[in-house]
C-alpha atoms as one frame of an Amber mdcrd trajectory, in Angstrom:
protein
   0.000   0.000   0.000   2.819   2.420   0.813   4.523   1.620  -2.508   1.422
   2.303  -4.561   0.523   5.441  -2.654   4.108   6.570  -3.146   3.839   5.974
  -6.891   0.618   7.993  -6.960   2.292  10.865  -5.101   5.164  10.812  -7.613
   2.631  11.245 -10.417   1.253  14.251  -8.510   4.812  15.607  -8.116   4.482
  15.423  -4.325   7.967  13.992  -4.111   8.702  14.512  -0.426   5.462  12.864
   0.629   6.277  10.015  -1.757   9.740   9.628  -0.225   8.182   9.323   3.231
   5.798   6.595   2.070   8.489   4.689   0.202  10.929   4.826   3.090   8.166
   3.340   5.249   7.648   0.616   2.640  11.349  -0.199   2.756  11.274  -0.405
   6.559   8.483  -2.964   6.222  10.104  -4.835   3.339  13.766  -3.910   2.778
  14.083  -6.487   0.010  11.422  -4.888  -2.186  13.075  -3.835  -5.441   9.877
  -2.017  -6.436  10.011   0.158  -3.311  13.638   1.089  -4.008  12.748   1.861
  -7.643   9.976   4.276  -6.724  12.150   5.811  -4.027  14.769   6.537  -6.697
  12.098   8.158  -8.886  10.925  10.330  -6.002  14.472  11.341  -5.095  15.142
  12.351  -8.702  12.009  14.479  -8.677  13.085  16.050  -5.387  16.457  17.067
  -6.805  18.545  14.454  -4.991  20.338  12.630  -7.843  23.098  11.081  -5.702
  20.550   9.510  -3.356  18.450   8.450  -6.339  21.447   6.704  -7.863  22.053
   4.723  -4.662  18.393   3.698  -4.518  18.284   2.699  -8.190  21.447   0.638
  -7.811  19.899  -1.097  -4.797  16.749  -1.883  -6.798  18.856  -3.259  -9.639
  20.886  -5.371  -7.227  17.722  -6.834  -5.721  16.073  -7.680  -9.046  18.016
  -7.627 -12.312  14.840  -8.531 -14.220  12.933  -5.408 -13.137  13.327  -3.589
 -16.464  11.968  -0.123 -15.439  14.899   0.175 -13.032  17.277   0.541 -15.956
  15.564   3.721 -17.173  15.548   5.306 -13.714  19.141   4.220 -13.159  20.130
   5.860 -16.439  18.362   9.083 -15.477  20.263   9.092 -12.186  23.545   8.518
 -13.995  22.791  11.435 -16.337  21.877  13.667 -13.397  25.182  12.868 -11.692
  27.250  13.385 -14.842  28.103   9.715 -15.429  27.231   9.657 -19.108  29.112
   6.526 -20.146  27.248   4.509 -17.522  23.955   6.086 -18.601  24.504   5.091
 -22.236  25.266   1.479 -21.312  22.203   1.167 -19.078  19.899   2.795 -21.635
  21.141   0.486 -24.354  20.125  -2.443 -22.148  16.746  -0.862 -21.414  15.877
  -0.197 -25.062  16.754  -3.781 -26.014  14.074  -5.061 -23.646  11.640  -2.161
 -24.121  12.031  -1.227 -27.827   8.543   0.266 -27.931   9.201   2.727 -25.102
   9.955   5.595 -27.439  10.248   8.062 -24.554  13.447   6.344 -23.481  15.106
   7.467 -26.696  15.067  11.083 -25.514  17.110  10.091 -22.465  19.397   7.976
 -24.647  19.903  10.840 -27.111  20.715  13.188 -24.235  23.222  10.678 -22.889
  24.855  10.221 -26.296  25.225  14.004 -26.586  26.822  14.252 -23.172  29.134
  11.375 -24.086  30.076  13.037 -27.383  28.571  10.428 -29.723  26.575  12.917
 -31.778  25.817  10.649 -34.731  24.056   8.108 -32.518  22.304  10.945 -30.700
  20.741  12.060 -33.981  19.650   8.495 -34.796  17.772   7.906 -31.553  16.350
  11.438 -31.392  14.943  10.946 -34.901  13.049   7.944 -33.569  11.747   9.955
 -30.642  10.647  12.917 -32.761   8.823  10.618 -35.165   6.455   9.848 -32.287
   6.653  13.109 -30.328   7.121  15.892 -32.900   6.302  18.718 -30.467   9.096
  18.157 -27.944  11.211  21.273 -27.337  13.813  19.250 -25.441  14.210  16.694
 -28.235  14.652  19.409 -30.850  17.216  21.134 -28.656  19.166  17.896 -28.133
  19.153  17.088 -31.852  20.155  20.663 -32.670  23.045  20.359 -30.233  24.133
  17.147 -31.964  23.907  18.761 -35.413  25.936  21.748 -34.201  28.706  19.432
 -33.043  28.494  17.480 -36.299  29.272  20.767 -38.088  25.910  21.006 -39.814
  24.838  24.363 -38.359  22.007  24.881 -40.857  20.277  21.774 -39.507  21.092
  22.843 -35.960  19.485  26.234 -36.622  16.286  24.571 -37.835  16.062  22.361
 -34.749  16.856  25.131 -32.266  14.167  27.286 -33.880  11.721  24.388 -33.602
  12.587  24.072 -29.896  11.969  27.789 -29.380   8.649  27.602 -31.208   7.432
  25.197 -28.514   9.267  26.833 -25.612  10.353  30.456 -26.204  11.887  30.573
 -22.710  14.378  27.801 -23.482  17.685  29.610 -22.901  19.785  26.770 -24.295
  17.877  26.716 -27.580  18.022  30.518 -27.867  21.803  30.611 -27.405  21.948
  27.614 -29.741  20.365  29.640 -32.537  23.004  32.341 -32.070  25.776  29.738
 -32.136  24.334  28.246 -35.323  24.428  31.689 -36.961  28.050  32.121 -35.895
  28.972  28.686 -37.262  27.487  29.831 -40.595  29.863  32.837 -40.548  27.214
  35.341 -39.463  28.773  36.826 -36.294  26.703  40.008 -36.470  23.431  38.081
 -36.627  24.689  35.805 -33.870  25.436  38.705 -31.529  22.176  40.545 -32.186
  20.162  37.377 -31.647  21.989  36.478 -28.432  21.654  40.008 -27.070  17.957
  40.188 -27.907  16.743  36.675 -27.108  19.227  34.748 -24.958  20.713  37.334
 -22.602  17.327  38.380 -21.118  16.741  34.714 -20.157  20.110  34.347 -18.408
  19.075  34.411 -14.749  21.670  32.120 -13.147  25.452  32.413 -13.022  25.677
  29.345 -15.257  23.466  30.807 -18.001  25.056  34.254 -17.655  28.462  32.650
 -18.207  27.229  31.139 -21.464  25.683  34.408 -22.616  28.800  36.439 -21.802
  31.224  33.931 -23.307  29.400  33.530 -26.596  28.580  37.226 -26.905  32.293
  38.004 -26.578  33.121  35.414 -29.238  30.456  36.775 -31.594  31.601  40.386
 -31.151  35.212  39.492 -31.818  34.066  37.749 -34.986  32.580  41.016 -36.283
  36.123  42.401 -36.265  35.704  46.162 -35.854  36.933  48.500 -33.059  33.495
  49.061 -31.507  32.727  45.357 -31.388  36.172  44.659 -29.933  35.393  47.013
 -27.036  32.066  45.279 -26.509  33.827  41.912 -26.450  36.254  43.118 -23.763
  33.294  44.213 -21.659  31.807  40.715 -21.857  35.150  39.064 -21.058  35.345
  41.183 -17.893  31.780  40.246 -16.978  32.680  36.604 -17.466  35.708  36.587
 -15.153  33.679  38.363 -12.466  31.325  35.383 -12.230  32.005  32.527  -9.773
  34.668  30.084 -10.942  32.336  27.079 -10.790  29.787  28.678 -13.135  31.807
  27.875 -16.275  34.400  25.504 -17.757  37.937  26.370 -16.699  39.000  26.948
 -20.308  36.434  29.753 -20.656  38.115  31.752 -17.893  41.514  31.039 -19.406
  40.238  32.279 -22.777  38.893  35.453 -21.178  42.217  36.209 -19.462  44.073
  35.527 -22.690  41.841  37.825 -24.755  42.103  40.558 -22.116  45.874  40.197
 -21.884  45.640  39.587 -18.141  47.783  37.212 -16.104  45.518  35.911 -13.317
  46.866  36.084  -9.775  46.284  33.458  -7.118  45.240  34.503  -3.632  45.476
  31.768  -0.980  42.198  31.005   0.701  42.001  30.897   4.515  41.600  27.115
   4.335  44.857  26.768   2.380  46.723  29.136   4.691  45.805  27.181   7.792
């Protein structure tokens, strides 16, 4: 009863209540793979991917034949950045559940994160054949096309994503990047400034907006744009270090002609 009420609460997105029910179920029956599976689902919904991964692994250990575990396990791997593991688990899942087309979105996302863009396109094509109004699927396929150096196809997919979700920051910056890859830096900058930058609310999205805007402006190659690019490089290095890849900060310092200085933290001094 606790398991099934927990599954109902997950469907209602009442994840914390579901976790409470499922933890009770596990106290009553610690060997229930189904209880551990639903607990993993609830923990994913509640933004606890590390705990979800532990629960999904426990469910898989208890019952290797419980096929839905593989999908949840893959989602937990993706959420914790373990893309190679996610790909392997999803490949297993889709062998046994070939008609679960929704799994191909997760598999395409995992392939993208792993860097296998050709396979990402293949599985996302299958997903979009059944779900042609998915902003996330169009974004993921656009991302794959961009990395496959077919920016015209990437542009089409990013625009499709935006048509279904105009507040999708990643797709909006993707359109600008597709313009830039087609040697249109001016269009790229104007689009990013108009459509992506207003959606950048977190340090992570601001870092992307600042980095790419600086790149686009430098591509225009005139004195005014060069000054604008320097402004964005400065904005970028003023963001927290963990909001961007390390190479982005190094690029900013290089383009600004600055040698970064290291200040010991109190923890290192002690």
